[in-house]
Amino acid sequence: MHIKGIIFLSDQYPTRNFYPFNKAIFRKTKEISFTTPVTFFVGENGSGKSTLLKALVHKCGIHMWRDSERQSLENNPYEELLYRYIRVQWTNGRVPGSFFSSEMFQNFAQYLDEWAMAGTEILDYFGGKSLSTQSHGQSLMSYFRARYKRRGLYFLDEPETALSPKSQLQLLSLLQEMGRAGHAQFIIATHSPILLACPGARIYNFDTIPISLIEYEDTEHYRIYREFFKNPERVLS
């Protein structure tokens, strides 16, 4: 593992009145350990899983591709400061990596096309084709296969929002392959029961206080899908 754990410095939080420092889950959780190549964060929207994921990305010095900043109606000066109050435990020093989200990918693909105008050799890294001209699923898998061959620490925020079930299975296979190879570590926030089925992965549940490990078949994601396919009429009634 490139990182073996994180520690929450909750006694140093600058406020308890603003998100994310007002969330009990971040005040009550002391640490999280990483012992497998693939770790998942699960929980309802607003549970804090993506917030912690992005704080980790920032703390690990990994760039997040972003579109121009948007102004919100109510400004929260603390919204993106959680990274200052967590400590990352590296195994053998810092490693490079990347962050993926659907929004980020659109921006990255546009930048890639602009760079390719100066020399198409850069496209060889992604199968020789512009990511923008491939189908969405094909372009994403080209990106994943190229990126995750390299030694590094990889964060993904709900990648299933951009993937069909078939493409999710392809990503699941890739996670297994890269995890077994030993050079890549993945930390993924997801709602996908397909991705959560990754053999040997650890799953952290953000719907409990403190954050705690949960077995795949105990996740709400698995149970809802299982009940739906067994008896959809009862679930919908």
mmCIF file of C-alpha atoms in Angstrom:
data_model
loop_
_atom_site.group_PDB
_atom_site.id
_atom_site.type_symbol
_atom_site.label_atom_id
_atom_site.label_comp_id
_atom_site.label_asym_id
_atom_site.label_seq_id
_atom_site.Cartn_x
_atom_site.Cartn_y
_atom_site.Cartn_z
ATOM 1 C CA MET A 1 0.000 0.000 0.000
ATOM 2 C CA HIS A 2 1.234 3.485 -0.800
ATOM 3 C CA ILE A 3 -0.717 4.935 2.112
ATOM 4 C CA LYS A 4 -1.547 2.788 5.115
ATOM 5 C CA GLY A 5 -3.878 5.094 6.941
ATOM 6 C CA ILE A 6 -5.196 8.543 7.777
ATOM 7 C CA ILE A 7 -5.639 10.206 11.159
ATOM 8 C CA PHE A 8 -8.272 12.875 11.846
ATOM 9 C CA LEU A 9 -6.923 15.805 13.843
ATOM 10 C CA SER A 10 -10.346 16.631 15.235
ATOM 11 C CA ASP A 11 -8.985 18.471 18.284
ATOM 12 C CA GLN A 12 -7.562 21.060 15.863
ATOM 13 C CA TYR A 13 -10.720 21.699 13.815
ATOM 14 C CA PRO A 14 -11.201 25.452 13.276
ATOM 15 C CA THR A 15 -14.994 25.407 13.783
ATOM 16 C CA ARG A 16 -17.940 23.190 14.674
ATOM 17 C CA ASN A 17 -20.534 25.360 12.995
ATOM 18 C CA PHE A 18 -19.716 24.870 9.312
ATOM 19 C CA TYR A 19 -19.488 21.903 6.966
ATOM 20 C CA PRO A 20 -17.559 19.596 7.030
ATOM 21 C CA PHE A 21 -16.366 20.231 10.588
ATOM 22 C CA ASN A 22 -19.926 20.226 11.924
ATOM 23 C CA LYS A 23 -20.422 16.593 10.880
ATOM 24 C CA ALA A 24 -20.280 14.154 13.790
ATOM 25 C CA ILE A 25 -18.765 11.518 11.489
ATOM 26 C CA PHE A 26 -15.583 13.603 11.143
ATOM 27 C CA ARG A 27 -15.484 14.488 14.850
ATOM 28 C CA LYS A 28 -15.992 10.918 16.075
ATOM 29 C CA THR A 29 -13.778 9.017 13.604
ATOM 30 C CA LYS A 30 -10.186 8.860 14.803
ATOM 31 C CA GLU A 31 -8.499 7.009 11.945
ATOM 32 C CA ILE A 32 -8.976 4.839 8.872
ATOM 33 C CA SER A 33 -6.535 2.149 7.773
ATOM 34 C CA PHE A 34 -5.793 0.928 4.251
ATOM 35 C CA THR A 35 -4.618 -2.674 3.977
ATOM 36 C CA THR A 36 -5.820 -3.743 0.518
ATOM 37 C CA PRO A 37 -5.154 -2.440 -3.012
ATOM 38 C CA VAL A 38 -8.807 -1.385 -3.402
ATOM 39 C CA THR A 39 -10.786 0.488 -0.737
ATOM 40 C CA PHE A 40 -14.351 1.752 -1.130
ATOM 41 C CA PHE A 41 -16.214 4.560 0.634
ATOM 42 C CA VAL A 42 -19.999 4.003 0.684
ATOM 43 C CA GLY A 43 -22.871 6.012 2.116
ATOM 44 C CA GLU A 44 -25.826 8.173 1.234
ATOM 45 C CA ASN A 45 -25.394 11.444 -0.628
ATOM 46 C CA GLY A 46 -24.217 14.029 1.883
ATOM 47 C CA SER A 47 -22.621 11.442 4.161
ATOM 48 C CA GLY A 48 -19.161 12.947 3.622
ATOM 49 C CA LYS A 49 -17.506 10.237 1.536
ATOM 50 C CA SER A 50 -16.693 12.469 -1.450
ATOM 51 C CA THR A 51 -15.614 15.278 0.871
ATOM 52 C CA LEU A 52 -13.075 13.019 2.554
ATOM 53 C CA LEU A 53 -11.961 11.583 -0.790
ATOM 54 C CA LYS A 54 -11.190 15.071 -2.141
ATOM 55 C CA ALA A 55 -9.474 16.064 1.099
ATOM 56 C CA LEU A 56 -7.204 13.035 0.677
ATOM 57 C CA VAL A 57 -6.475 13.972 -2.935
ATOM 58 C CA HIS A 58 -5.463 17.460 -1.828
ATOM 59 C CA LYS A 59 -3.410 16.193 1.113
ATOM 60 C CA CYS A 60 -1.534 13.743 -1.116
ATOM 61 C CA GLY A 61 -0.560 16.529 -3.502
ATOM 62 C CA ILE A 62 -2.557 15.179 -6.448
ATOM 63 C CA HIS A 63 -3.993 17.640 -8.958
ATOM 64 C CA MET A 64 -7.735 17.827 -9.524
ATOM 65 C CA TRP A 65 -8.774 19.032 -12.975
ATOM 66 C CA ARG A 66 -11.439 21.695 -12.562
ATOM 67 C CA ASP A 67 -13.550 23.940 -14.699
ATOM 68 C CA SER A 68 -13.724 27.622 -13.806
ATOM 69 C CA GLU A 69 -14.756 28.199 -10.207
ATOM 70 C CA ARG A 70 -18.467 28.825 -9.667
ATOM 71 C CA GLN A 71 -19.851 31.181 -7.048
ATOM 72 C CA SER A 72 -22.390 29.760 -4.603
ATOM 73 C CA LEU A 73 -25.251 31.673 -3.015
ATOM 74 C CA GLU A 74 -23.831 31.154 0.473
ATOM 75 C CA ASN A 75 -20.074 31.084 0.815
ATOM 76 C CA ASN A 76 -18.622 28.544 3.255
ATOM 77 C CA PRO A 77 -14.979 29.435 3.933
ATOM 78 C CA TYR A 78 -14.362 26.022 5.536
ATOM 79 C CA GLU A 79 -15.849 23.775 2.838
ATOM 80 C CA GLU A 80 -12.547 22.609 1.318
ATOM 81 C CA LEU A 81 -10.272 22.818 4.369
ATOM 82 C CA LEU A 82 -10.620 19.297 5.771
ATOM 83 C CA TYR A 83 -7.303 18.311 4.161
ATOM 84 C CA ARG A 84 -5.491 20.563 6.627
ATOM 85 C CA TYR A 85 -6.775 18.519 9.545
ATOM 86 C CA ILE A 86 -5.969 14.974 8.455
ATOM 87 C CA ARG A 87 -2.604 13.243 8.581
ATOM 88 C CA VAL A 88 -1.691 10.734 5.865
ATOM 89 C CA GLN A 89 0.520 7.806 6.822
ATOM 90 C CA TRP A 90 2.709 6.956 3.829
ATOM 91 C CA THR A 91 4.334 3.531 3.574
ATOM 92 C CA ASN A 92 7.491 4.394 1.620
ATOM 93 C CA GLY A 93 7.167 8.081 0.836
ATOM 94 C CA ARG A 94 4.927 9.992 -1.540
ATOM 95 C CA VAL A 95 3.913 8.586 -4.912
ATOM 96 C CA PRO A 96 2.169 10.266 -7.864
ATOM 97 C CA GLY A 97 -1.447 9.577 -8.715
ATOM 98 C CA SER A 98 -4.659 10.966 -10.121
ATOM 99 C CA PHE A 99 -8.238 11.885 -9.287
ATOM 100 C CA PHE A 100 -11.209 10.889 -11.452
ATOM 101 C CA SER A 101 -14.734 12.222 -11.597
ATOM 102 C CA SER A 102 -17.111 12.473 -14.550
ATOM 103 C CA GLU A 103 -16.903 16.270 -14.552
ATOM 104 C CA MET A 104 -13.107 16.161 -14.399
ATOM 105 C CA PHE A 105 -12.932 13.749 -17.317
ATOM 106 C CA GLN A 106 -14.823 16.063 -19.665
ATOM 107 C CA ASN A 107 -12.402 18.887 -18.912
ATOM 108 C CA PHE A 108 -9.385 16.601 -19.275
ATOM 109 C CA ALA A 109 -10.530 15.259 -22.664
ATOM 110 C CA GLN A 110 -10.905 18.805 -23.973
ATOM 111 C CA TYR A 111 -7.415 19.749 -22.783
ATOM 112 C CA LEU A 112 -6.007 16.574 -24.353
ATOM 113 C CA ASP A 113 -7.411 17.541 -27.745
ATOM 114 C CA GLU A 114 -5.792 20.968 -27.441
ATOM 115 C CA TRP A 115 -2.414 19.426 -26.567
ATOM 116 C CA ALA A 116 -2.720 16.970 -29.475
ATOM 117 C CA MET A 117 -2.892 19.886 -31.897
ATOM 118 C CA ALA A 118 0.790 20.461 -31.165
ATOM 119 C CA GLY A 119 1.636 16.789 -31.665
ATOM 120 C CA THR A 120 -0.614 13.742 -31.902
ATOM 121 C CA GLU A 121 1.974 11.506 -30.212
ATOM 122 C CA ILE A 122 0.315 12.220 -26.872
ATOM 123 C CA LEU A 123 -2.753 10.303 -28.093
ATOM 124 C CA ASP A 124 -0.659 7.102 -28.357
ATOM 125 C CA TYR A 125 -0.868 6.921 -24.582
ATOM 126 C CA PHE A 126 -4.660 6.592 -24.895
ATOM 127 C CA GLY A 127 -4.815 4.086 -27.746
ATOM 128 C CA GLY A 128 -4.026 6.509 -30.556
ATOM 129 C CA LYS A 129 -7.448 8.174 -30.625
ATOM 130 C CA SER A 130 -8.892 11.356 -29.226
ATOM 131 C CA LEU A 131 -10.914 10.591 -26.108
ATOM 132 C CA SER A 132 -13.573 12.995 -27.384
ATOM 133 C CA THR A 133 -14.164 11.005 -30.599
ATOM 134 C CA GLN A 134 -14.609 7.625 -28.900
ATOM 135 C CA SER A 135 -17.890 6.542 -27.349
ATOM 136 C CA HIS A 136 -18.186 7.599 -23.726
ATOM 137 C CA GLY A 137 -17.588 4.109 -22.354
ATOM 138 C CA GLN A 138 -14.688 3.467 -24.742
ATOM 139 C CA SER A 139 -12.989 6.771 -23.931
ATOM 140 C CA LEU A 140 -13.276 6.172 -20.199
ATOM 141 C CA MET A 141 -11.844 2.677 -20.409
ATOM 142 C CA SER A 142 -9.003 3.948 -22.643
ATOM 143 C CA TYR A 143 -8.248 6.539 -19.981
ATOM 144 C CA PHE A 144 -8.402 4.015 -17.123
ATOM 145 C CA ARG A 145 -6.214 1.427 -18.876
ATOM 146 C CA ALA A 146 -3.567 4.001 -19.747
ATOM 147 C CA ARG A 147 -3.540 5.785 -16.391
ATOM 148 C CA TYR A 148 -3.599 2.811 -14.051
ATOM 149 C CA LYS A 149 -0.668 0.950 -15.595
ATOM 150 C CA ARG A 150 1.641 3.332 -13.763
ATOM 151 C CA ARG A 151 2.721 3.066 -10.146
ATOM 152 C CA GLY A 152 0.546 5.394 -8.141
ATOM 153 C CA LEU A 153 -2.307 6.271 -5.839
ATOM 154 C CA TYR A 154 -5.662 6.587 -7.587
ATOM 155 C CA PHE A 155 -8.852 8.247 -6.333
ATOM 156 C CA LEU A 156 -12.209 7.862 -8.088
ATOM 157 C CA ASP A 157 -15.391 9.713 -7.151
ATOM 158 C CA GLU A 158 -18.502 7.777 -8.188
ATOM 159 C CA PRO A 159 -17.109 6.542 -11.532
ATOM 160 C CA GLU A 160 -20.281 4.536 -12.166
ATOM 161 C CA THR A 161 -22.188 7.727 -13.021
ATOM 162 C CA ALA A 162 -20.389 7.714 -16.375
ATOM 163 C CA LEU A 163 -20.394 3.952 -17.000
ATOM 164 C CA SER A 164 -22.902 1.391 -18.236
ATOM 165 C CA PRO A 165 -23.165 -1.860 -16.246
ATOM 166 C CA LYS A 166 -20.981 -3.563 -18.893
ATOM 167 C CA SER A 167 -18.335 -0.859 -18.551
ATOM 168 C CA GLN A 168 -18.525 -1.115 -14.763
ATOM 169 C CA LEU A 169 -17.659 -4.799 -15.087
ATOM 170 C CA GLN A 170 -14.695 -3.863 -17.267
ATOM 171 C CA LEU A 171 -13.522 -1.368 -14.655
ATOM 172 C CA LEU A 172 -14.002 -3.973 -11.942
ATOM 173 C CA SER A 173 -11.792 -6.379 -13.881
ATOM 174 C CA LEU A 174 -9.180 -3.649 -14.335
ATOM 175 C CA LEU A 175 -9.181 -2.866 -10.599
ATOM 176 C CA GLN A 176 -8.534 -6.533 -9.856
ATOM 177 C CA GLU A 177 -5.776 -6.748 -12.450
ATOM 178 C CA MET A 178 -3.970 -3.580 -11.366
ATOM 179 C CA GLY A 179 -4.418 -4.412 -7.688
ATOM 180 C CA ARG A 180 -2.847 -7.840 -8.134
ATOM 181 C CA ALA A 181 0.060 -6.296 -10.047
ATOM 182 C CA GLY A 182 1.019 -4.474 -6.857
ATOM 183 C CA HIS A 183 1.851 -1.038 -8.264
ATOM 184 C CA ALA A 184 -1.503 0.694 -7.846
ATOM 185 C CA GLN A 185 -3.701 1.575 -4.876
ATOM 186 C CA PHE A 186 -7.307 2.664 -5.384
ATOM 187 C CA ILE A 187 -9.627 4.592 -3.062
ATOM 188 C CA ILE A 188 -13.118 4.911 -4.520
ATOM 189 C CA ALA A 189 -16.345 6.593 -3.423
ATOM 190 C CA THR A 190 -19.221 4.706 -5.029
ATOM 191 C CA HIS A 191 -22.865 3.655 -5.008
ATOM 192 C CA SER A 192 -22.276 0.780 -7.429
ATOM 193 C CA PRO A 193 -22.935 -2.761 -6.139
ATOM 194 C CA ILE A 194 -21.005 -4.011 -9.191
ATOM 195 C CA LEU A 195 -17.798 -2.216 -8.222
ATOM 196 C CA LEU A 196 -18.298 -2.999 -4.524
ATOM 197 C CA ALA A 197 -18.138 -6.703 -5.412
ATOM 198 C CA CYS A 198 -14.383 -6.401 -6.063
ATOM 199 C CA PRO A 199 -12.849 -9.480 -4.369
ATOM 200 C CA GLY A 200 -10.667 -8.681 -1.377
ATOM 201 C CA ALA A 201 -11.592 -5.007 -1.246
ATOM 202 C CA ARG A 202 -12.334 -3.223 2.032
ATOM 203 C CA ILE A 203 -15.519 -1.176 2.321
ATOM 204 C CA TYR A 204 -15.913 1.740 4.731
ATOM 205 C CA ASN A 205 -19.463 2.736 5.637
ATOM 206 C CA PHE A 206 -20.130 6.476 6.019
ATOM 207 C CA ASP A 207 -23.683 5.911 7.257
ATOM 208 C CA THR A 208 -22.353 4.964 10.700
ATOM 209 C CA ILE A 209 -20.648 7.095 13.348
ATOM 210 C CA PRO A 210 -17.733 6.620 13.484
ATOM 211 C CA ILE A 211 -16.846 5.471 9.954
ATOM 212 C CA SER A 212 -16.600 1.682 10.104
ATOM 213 C CA LEU A 213 -15.869 -1.365 7.971
ATOM 214 C CA ILE A 214 -18.804 -3.233 6.456
ATOM 215 C CA GLU A 215 -19.107 -6.512 4.557
ATOM 216 C CA TYR A 216 -20.281 -6.371 0.962
ATOM 217 C CA GLU A 217 -23.516 -8.283 1.562
ATOM 218 C CA ASP A 218 -24.355 -6.010 4.506
ATOM 219 C CA THR A 219 -24.202 -2.822 2.436
ATOM 220 C CA GLU A 220 -27.500 -1.142 1.682
ATOM 221 C CA HIS A 221 -26.500 -1.066 -1.993
ATOM 222 C CA TYR A 222 -26.285 -4.857 -2.187
ATOM 223 C CA ARG A 223 -29.427 -5.453 -0.115
ATOM 224 C CA ILE A 224 -31.592 -3.052 -2.152
ATOM 225 C CA TYR A 225 -30.531 -4.561 -5.476
ATOM 226 C CA ARG A 226 -30.908 -8.107 -4.153
ATOM 227 C CA GLU A 227 -34.444 -7.452 -2.909
ATOM 228 C CA PHE A 228 -35.382 -5.652 -6.106
ATOM 229 C CA PHE A 229 -34.315 -8.501 -8.373
ATOM 230 C CA LYS A 230 -35.938 -11.098 -6.116
ATOM 231 C CA ASN A 231 -39.268 -9.290 -5.913
ATOM 232 C CA PRO A 232 -39.469 -5.935 -7.742
ATOM 233 C CA GLU A 233 -43.214 -5.580 -7.167
ATOM 234 C CA ARG A 234 -42.796 -5.721 -3.390
ATOM 235 C CA VAL A 235 -39.944 -3.194 -3.438
ATOM 236 C CA LEU A 236 -41.963 -0.764 -5.546
ATOM 237 C CA SER A 237 -45.175 -1.114 -3.547
#
